[in-house]
Amino acid sequence: MSTSRDNRPQAVLAMRRDLPPRLFDRPLWNRLHSLVAVAPDLVLDDFDASAAGTAALADAEILITGWECPPITAAVLDAAPRLAAVVHTGGSVKAHVTEACWARGVVVSSAAAANALPVAEYTIAAVILAAKGARALETAYRARRGGIDALTEYPGIGGYRRTVGVVGASRIGRRVIELLRPFDFEVSLYDPLVDTDEARRLGVRLVDLPDLLRGNDIVTLHAPSLPSTRHMIDRAGLASMRDGATLINTARGALVDQDALVRELVTGRLHAVIDVTDPEVPPADSPLYDLPNAVLTPHIAGALGNELHRLGACAVDEIGRYVAGLPFAHGVAPHELEYTA
């Protein structure tokens, strides 16, 4: 392990320029700086940007990456001959960790596990509110501006023994399953990589996708966006969902045939909680902005605000392990990218 003159490995920040102070509060930054030599005012969002950046790369052993980090190509690696580790403060590393990194033997860590928690929390909130019929009641209450006899007018609401279908036993999907355990929900799972023994350990019923869509009051998506999962929730699948069912998507917009979803929502037959769309921002004339049975949020389920400190803490913990000669707790292997986001 190469070190600087004060025995700390050299590290360089590579991410959007406003991100470091959002990730690392003062105590976290002090801890980071105790582990590695890193310049707080040198943040690379372009590996060809400056002489200072080029000089820093030449000595760098660790790249601390974040959102908008440019790809770490073979040319970048040539300029960073000592680079041995990439510690990512976000989730997916697909946008910047290239084949050249794996070929070089660079070890990679991701804060995907830390980012999974707020997504799972958002999902649990959406599940509970959907079971309670909160969106429909809120809309009716606002329109009526008078009393609602929920017991008589909405006899079907409530979470007791409500059925929830989870699509994808990803980090987030597993965390959602874990957080659902204290509630009286009946949970089923679709994931082609999970067998019945693992499903039993997770405490869920394993089903195929058509059965999951047909058989649940609430369906929540936690699968990766891959060519094989594009529009996995298609027109036929949406049409098969129960009247009054809710679809929750905090994963990726491309998992759902959005035009087909809009058509179903326009009829009022289904409800949806949509945090991600395809395209990322719907056009201004999209019905999703106005439909009373759709909750539309601008990709907020993942880490934001003070939750970014959790990502920073995860990265600092990983750097601490690296400096101590330990393997990463959240290491990423190249074969995992075939089935993860």
Coordinates of C-alpha atoms in Angstrom, one line a residue:
M1 CA 0.0 0.0 0.0
S2 CA 1.6 3.3 -1.1
T3 CA 1.5 6.1 1.4
S4 CA 2.2 9.8 1.6
R5 CA 5.1 11.2 3.6
D6 CA 2.9 11.3 6.7
N7 CA 2.0 7.6 6.2
R8 CA -1.6 8.2 5.2
P9 CA -2.7 6.9 1.8
Q10 CA -3.4 9.7 -0.8
A11 CA -7.0 10.0 -1.7
V12 CA -8.8 12.2 -4.3
L13 CA -12.4 13.3 -4.4
A14 CA -14.1 12.7 -7.7
M15 CA -17.8 13.8 -7.8
R16 CA -20.0 16.8 -8.4
R17 CA -18.3 19.8 -6.8
D18 CA -21.0 20.7 -4.3
L19 CA -21.3 17.1 -2.9
P20 CA -18.4 16.8 -0.4
P21 CA -19.8 19.1 2.3
R22 CA -23.1 17.5 1.9
L23 CA -21.6 14.0 2.5
F24 CA -19.1 14.8 5.2
D25 CA -20.0 17.0 8.1
R26 CA -17.1 18.3 10.3
P27 CA -16.8 15.2 12.5
L28 CA -16.9 12.9 9.4
W29 CA -14.4 15.0 7.6
N30 CA -12.0 15.0 10.5
R31 CA -12.2 11.2 10.7
L32 CA -11.7 10.9 7.0
H33 CA -8.7 13.2 7.2
S34 CA -7.2 11.1 10.0
L35 CA -7.2 8.1 7.7
V36 CA -6.1 9.6 4.4
A37 CA -4.4 12.6 2.9
V38 CA -7.1 14.3 0.9
A39 CA -7.5 17.9 -0.2
P40 CA -11.0 19.3 0.6
D41 CA -10.9 22.0 -2.1
L42 CA -9.8 19.6 -4.9
V43 CA -12.9 17.9 -6.3
L44 CA -12.7 16.4 -9.8
D45 CA -15.7 16.2 -12.0
D46 CA -13.5 16.0 -15.0
F47 CA -10.3 14.0 -15.0
D48 CA -8.8 16.3 -17.6
A49 CA -9.7 19.5 -15.9
S50 CA -6.5 20.9 -14.4
A51 CA -2.9 20.4 -13.7
A52 CA -3.6 20.1 -10.0
G53 CA -6.1 17.3 -10.7
T54 CA -3.5 15.5 -12.9
A55 CA -0.9 15.8 -10.2
A56 CA -3.3 14.5 -7.6
L57 CA -4.2 11.5 -9.7
A58 CA -0.6 10.6 -10.1
D59 CA -0.2 10.1 -6.4
A60 CA -3.7 8.8 -5.6
E61 CA -4.2 5.4 -4.1
I62 CA -7.9 5.9 -3.3
L63 CA -10.6 7.6 -5.4
I64 CA -13.6 8.7 -3.2
T65 CA -16.3 8.9 -5.8
G66 CA -19.8 10.3 -5.9
W67 CA -22.6 11.3 -8.2
E68 CA -21.4 12.6 -11.5
C69 CA -18.0 11.1 -11.2
P70 CA -16.7 10.7 -14.8
P71 CA -15.8 7.2 -16.1
I72 CA -12.5 5.8 -14.8
T73 CA -11.1 4.8 -18.1
A74 CA -7.9 3.1 -19.1
A75 CA -6.4 6.6 -19.8
V76 CA -7.4 7.7 -16.3
L77 CA -5.8 4.7 -14.8
D78 CA -2.6 5.4 -16.8
A79 CA -2.6 8.8 -15.2
A80 CA -3.2 7.2 -11.8
P81 CA -0.6 4.4 -11.6
R82 CA -0.9 3.9 -7.9
L83 CA -4.7 3.7 -7.8
A84 CA -5.8 0.6 -5.9
A85 CA -9.3 1.4 -4.5
V86 CA -12.5 3.2 -5.5
V87 CA -14.8 4.0 -2.6
H88 CA -18.2 5.2 -3.9
T89 CA -20.5 7.3 -1.8
G90 CA -23.5 6.5 -3.9
G91 CA -25.2 3.3 -4.9
S92 CA -24.5 2.0 -8.4
V93 CA -20.9 2.1 -9.7
K94 CA -21.9 1.2 -13.3
A95 CA -21.6 4.7 -14.6
H96 CA -17.9 5.2 -13.6
V97 CA -16.2 1.9 -12.8
T98 CA -15.2 0.6 -16.2
E99 CA -13.8 -2.8 -17.4
A100 CA -10.3 -1.2 -17.2
C101 CA -10.7 -0.9 -13.4
W102 CA -11.6 -4.6 -13.0
A103 CA -8.7 -5.6 -15.3
R104 CA -6.3 -3.5 -13.2
G105 CA -7.5 -5.2 -10.0
V106 CA -8.8 -2.1 -8.4
V107 CA -11.0 -2.9 -5.4
V108 CA -14.4 -1.2 -5.3
S109 CA -16.8 -0.4 -2.5
S110 CA -20.3 1.1 -2.7
A111 CA -22.6 2.8 -0.3
A112 CA -25.6 1.1 -1.8
A113 CA -26.5 -0.6 1.5
A114 CA -26.6 2.8 3.2
N115 CA -28.7 4.3 0.4
A116 CA -31.1 1.3 0.6
L117 CA -32.4 2.4 4.0
P118 CA -34.2 5.6 3.1
V119 CA -35.6 4.0 0.0
A120 CA -37.0 1.2 2.2
E121 CA -38.4 3.7 4.7
Y122 CA -40.1 5.6 1.9
T123 CA -41.6 2.4 0.6
I124 CA -42.9 1.3 4.1
A125 CA -44.6 4.7 4.5
A126 CA -46.1 4.3 1.0
V127 CA -47.4 0.8 1.8
I128 CA -49.0 1.8 5.1
L129 CA -50.6 4.9 3.7
A130 CA -51.8 2.9 0.7
A131 CA -53.3 0.2 2.9
K132 CA -55.1 3.0 4.9
G133 CA -56.5 4.5 1.7
A134 CA -54.9 7.8 2.7
R135 CA -54.6 9.3 -0.8
A136 CA -58.2 8.6 -1.7
L137 CA -59.5 10.0 1.6
E138 CA -57.3 13.0 1.4
T139 CA -58.6 13.8 -2.1
A140 CA -62.2 13.3 -1.1
Y141 CA -61.8 15.4 2.0
R142 CA -60.2 18.2 0.1
A143 CA -62.9 18.2 -2.5
R144 CA -65.8 17.9 -0.1
R145 CA -64.6 20.3 2.5
G146 CA -66.8 18.6 5.0
G147 CA -67.1 15.4 7.1
I148 CA -66.1 12.0 5.8
D149 CA -67.8 8.9 7.2
A150 CA -64.8 6.7 6.6
L151 CA -66.3 3.7 8.3
T152 CA -69.3 3.7 5.9
E153 CA -67.8 5.2 2.8
Y154 CA -64.5 3.3 2.8
P155 CA -65.2 -0.1 4.4
G156 CA -62.3 -1.8 2.6
I157 CA -59.4 0.3 3.9
G158 CA -56.9 -0.9 6.6
G159 CA -53.7 -2.8 6.8
Y160 CA -54.8 -5.9 8.7
R161 CA -53.8 -8.9 6.6
R162 CA -53.4 -6.7 3.6
T163 CA -51.3 -8.5 0.9
V164 CA -48.1 -7.0 -0.3
G165 CA -46.1 -8.3 -3.2
V166 CA -42.4 -7.4 -3.4
V167 CA -40.7 -7.6 -6.8
G168 CA -37.0 -8.1 -6.4
A169 CA -35.0 -9.3 -3.4
S170 CA -32.4 -6.6 -3.8
R171 CA -30.8 -4.8 -0.8
I172 CA -33.8 -2.5 -0.8
G173 CA -36.3 -5.3 -1.4
R174 CA -34.9 -7.3 1.5
R175 CA -34.9 -4.3 3.8
V176 CA -38.5 -3.7 2.9
I177 CA -39.4 -7.3 3.8
E178 CA -37.6 -6.9 7.1
L179 CA -39.4 -3.6 7.9
L180 CA -42.8 -5.2 7.1
R181 CA -42.4 -8.0 9.6
P182 CA -43.8 -6.1 12.6
F183 CA -47.0 -5.4 10.7
D184 CA -50.0 -7.7 9.9
F185 CA -49.2 -7.9 6.2
E186 CA -49.0 -11.1 4.1
V187 CA -45.9 -10.7 2.0
S188 CA -45.1 -12.5 -1.2
L189 CA -41.9 -12.2 -3.4
Y190 CA -41.0 -12.5 -7.0
D191 CA -37.3 -12.9 -7.7
P192 CA -36.0 -15.5 -10.2
L193 CA -32.7 -15.7 -8.2
V194 CA -34.3 -16.7 -5.0
D195 CA -35.2 -20.3 -4.2
T196 CA -37.9 -21.6 -1.8
D197 CA -35.4 -22.2 1.0
E198 CA -34.2 -18.6 0.9
A199 CA -37.8 -17.3 0.6
R200 CA -38.6 -19.3 3.8
R201 CA -35.7 -17.7 5.6
L202 CA -37.0 -14.3 4.5
G203 CA -40.4 -15.2 5.7
V204 CA -42.2 -14.6 2.4
R205 CA -44.1 -16.7 -0.1
L206 CA -42.3 -17.2 -3.4
V207 CA -44.5 -16.7 -6.4
D208 CA -44.1 -16.0 -10.1
L209 CA -44.6 -12.5 -11.4
P210 CA -48.1 -13.0 -12.9
D211 CA -49.3 -14.5 -9.6
L212 CA -47.8 -11.7 -7.7
L213 CA -49.5 -9.0 -9.8
R214 CA -52.8 -10.7 -9.7
G215 CA -52.7 -11.7 -6.0
N216 CA -51.8 -8.6 -4.0
D217 CA -53.4 -5.4 -2.8
I218 CA -50.0 -3.6 -3.0
V219 CA -47.1 -4.3 -5.3
T220 CA -43.8 -2.6 -4.7
L221 CA -40.9 -2.7 -7.2
H222 CA -37.2 -3.3 -6.1
A223 CA -35.7 -4.9 -9.2
P224 CA -32.7 -3.5 -11.1
S225 CA -33.0 -1.8 -14.4
L226 CA -31.6 -4.2 -17.0
P227 CA -32.5 -5.0 -20.6
S228 CA -34.2 -8.1 -19.2
T229 CA -36.3 -6.1 -16.8
R230 CA -37.4 -3.3 -19.1
H231 CA -41.2 -3.0 -18.9
M232 CA -41.4 -6.2 -16.8
I233 CA -44.6 -4.5 -15.5
D234 CA -46.4 -4.3 -18.8
R235 CA -49.9 -3.7 -20.1
A236 CA -51.1 -7.3 -19.4
G237 CA -49.6 -7.3 -16.0
L238 CA -51.2 -4.0 -15.0
A239 CA -54.5 -5.1 -16.4
S240 CA -54.3 -8.3 -14.2
M241 CA -53.9 -6.3 -10.9
R242 CA -56.9 -6.2 -8.6
D243 CA -59.3 -3.3 -8.7
G244 CA -58.1 -0.8 -6.2
A245 CA -54.6 -2.2 -6.0
T246 CA -51.6 0.1 -5.5
L247 CA -48.3 0.0 -7.5
I248 CA -45.3 1.5 -5.8
N249 CA -42.2 2.2 -7.8
T250 CA -39.1 3.5 -6.0
A251 CA -36.7 1.5 -8.3
R252 CA -36.4 2.6 -11.9
G253 CA -39.0 4.1 -14.3
A254 CA -38.0 1.7 -17.1
L255 CA -39.4 -1.3 -15.1
V256 CA -42.9 -0.1 -15.9
D257 CA -44.6 0.5 -19.3
Q258 CA -45.5 4.0 -18.3
D259 CA -48.0 4.6 -21.0
A260 CA -49.9 1.5 -20.0
L261 CA -49.8 2.6 -16.3
V262 CA -51.2 6.0 -17.2
R263 CA -54.1 4.3 -19.1
E264 CA -54.9 2.2 -16.1
L265 CA -54.7 5.1 -13.7
V266 CA -56.9 7.3 -15.9
T267 CA -59.7 4.8 -15.5
G268 CA -59.4 5.2 -11.7
R269 CA -59.1 1.4 -11.3
L270 CA -55.6 1.4 -9.8
H271 CA -53.6 3.6 -7.5
A272 CA -49.8 4.3 -7.8
V273 CA -47.0 5.8 -5.8
I274 CA -44.4 6.8 -8.3
D275 CA -41.0 8.1 -7.3
V276 CA -39.2 7.2 -10.6
T277 CA -40.4 7.6 -14.2
D278 CA -39.2 7.0 -17.7
P279 CA -38.1 9.6 -18.7
E280 CA -36.8 10.8 -15.4
V281 CA -39.0 13.9 -15.5
P282 CA -42.4 13.3 -17.2
P283 CA -43.3 15.9 -19.9
A284 CA -45.3 18.9 -18.6
D285 CA -48.5 17.6 -20.2
S286 CA -48.3 14.1 -18.5
P287 CA -51.5 13.1 -16.7
L288 CA -49.4 11.9 -13.8
Y289 CA -49.1 15.4 -12.5
D290 CA -52.9 15.7 -12.1
L291 CA -54.3 12.2 -11.4
P292 CA -55.9 12.1 -8.0
N293 CA -55.0 8.4 -7.6
A294 CA -51.3 8.9 -8.3
V295 CA -48.7 10.2 -5.8
L296 CA -45.9 11.5 -7.9
T297 CA -42.6 12.5 -6.3
P298 CA -39.4 13.7 -8.0
H299 CA -37.0 10.7 -7.2
I300 CA -36.7 11.5 -3.5
A301 CA -36.8 8.0 -1.9
G302 CA -33.0 7.7 -1.9
A303 CA -30.6 9.5 0.3
L304 CA -31.2 13.3 0.4
G305 CA -30.5 16.1 2.8
N306 CA -29.0 14.9 6.1
E307 CA -29.3 11.3 4.9
L308 CA -26.3 11.9 2.7
H309 CA -24.2 11.9 5.9
R310 CA -25.1 8.2 6.2
L311 CA -23.5 7.6 2.8
G312 CA -20.4 9.6 3.8
A313 CA -20.1 7.6 7.0
C314 CA -20.3 4.4 5.1
A315 CA -17.5 5.5 2.8
V316 CA -15.3 6.6 5.7
D317 CA -15.9 3.2 7.4
E318 CA -14.8 1.5 4.3
I319 CA -11.7 3.6 4.0
G320 CA -11.0 2.8 7.6
R321 CA -11.1 -0.9 6.8
Y322 CA -8.9 -0.4 3.7
V323 CA -6.3 1.4 5.7
A324 CA -6.3 -1.3 8.3
G325 CA -5.7 -3.9 5.6
L326 CA -9.3 -5.4 5.9
P327 CA -11.6 -6.3 3.0
F328 CA -14.4 -3.9 2.3
A329 CA -17.7 -4.6 4.2
H330 CA -19.6 -3.4 1.1
G331 CA -17.3 -4.5 -1.7
V332 CA -18.5 -4.8 -5.3
A333 CA -17.5 -7.6 -7.6
P334 CA -17.8 -7.3 -11.4
H335 CA -20.1 -10.2 -11.8
E336 CA -22.7 -8.5 -9.5
L337 CA -23.2 -5.8 -12.0
E338 CA -25.0 -8.3 -14.3
Y339 CA -28.0 -8.4 -11.9
T340 CA -27.8 -5.2 -9.8
A341 CA -28.7 -1.6 -10.5

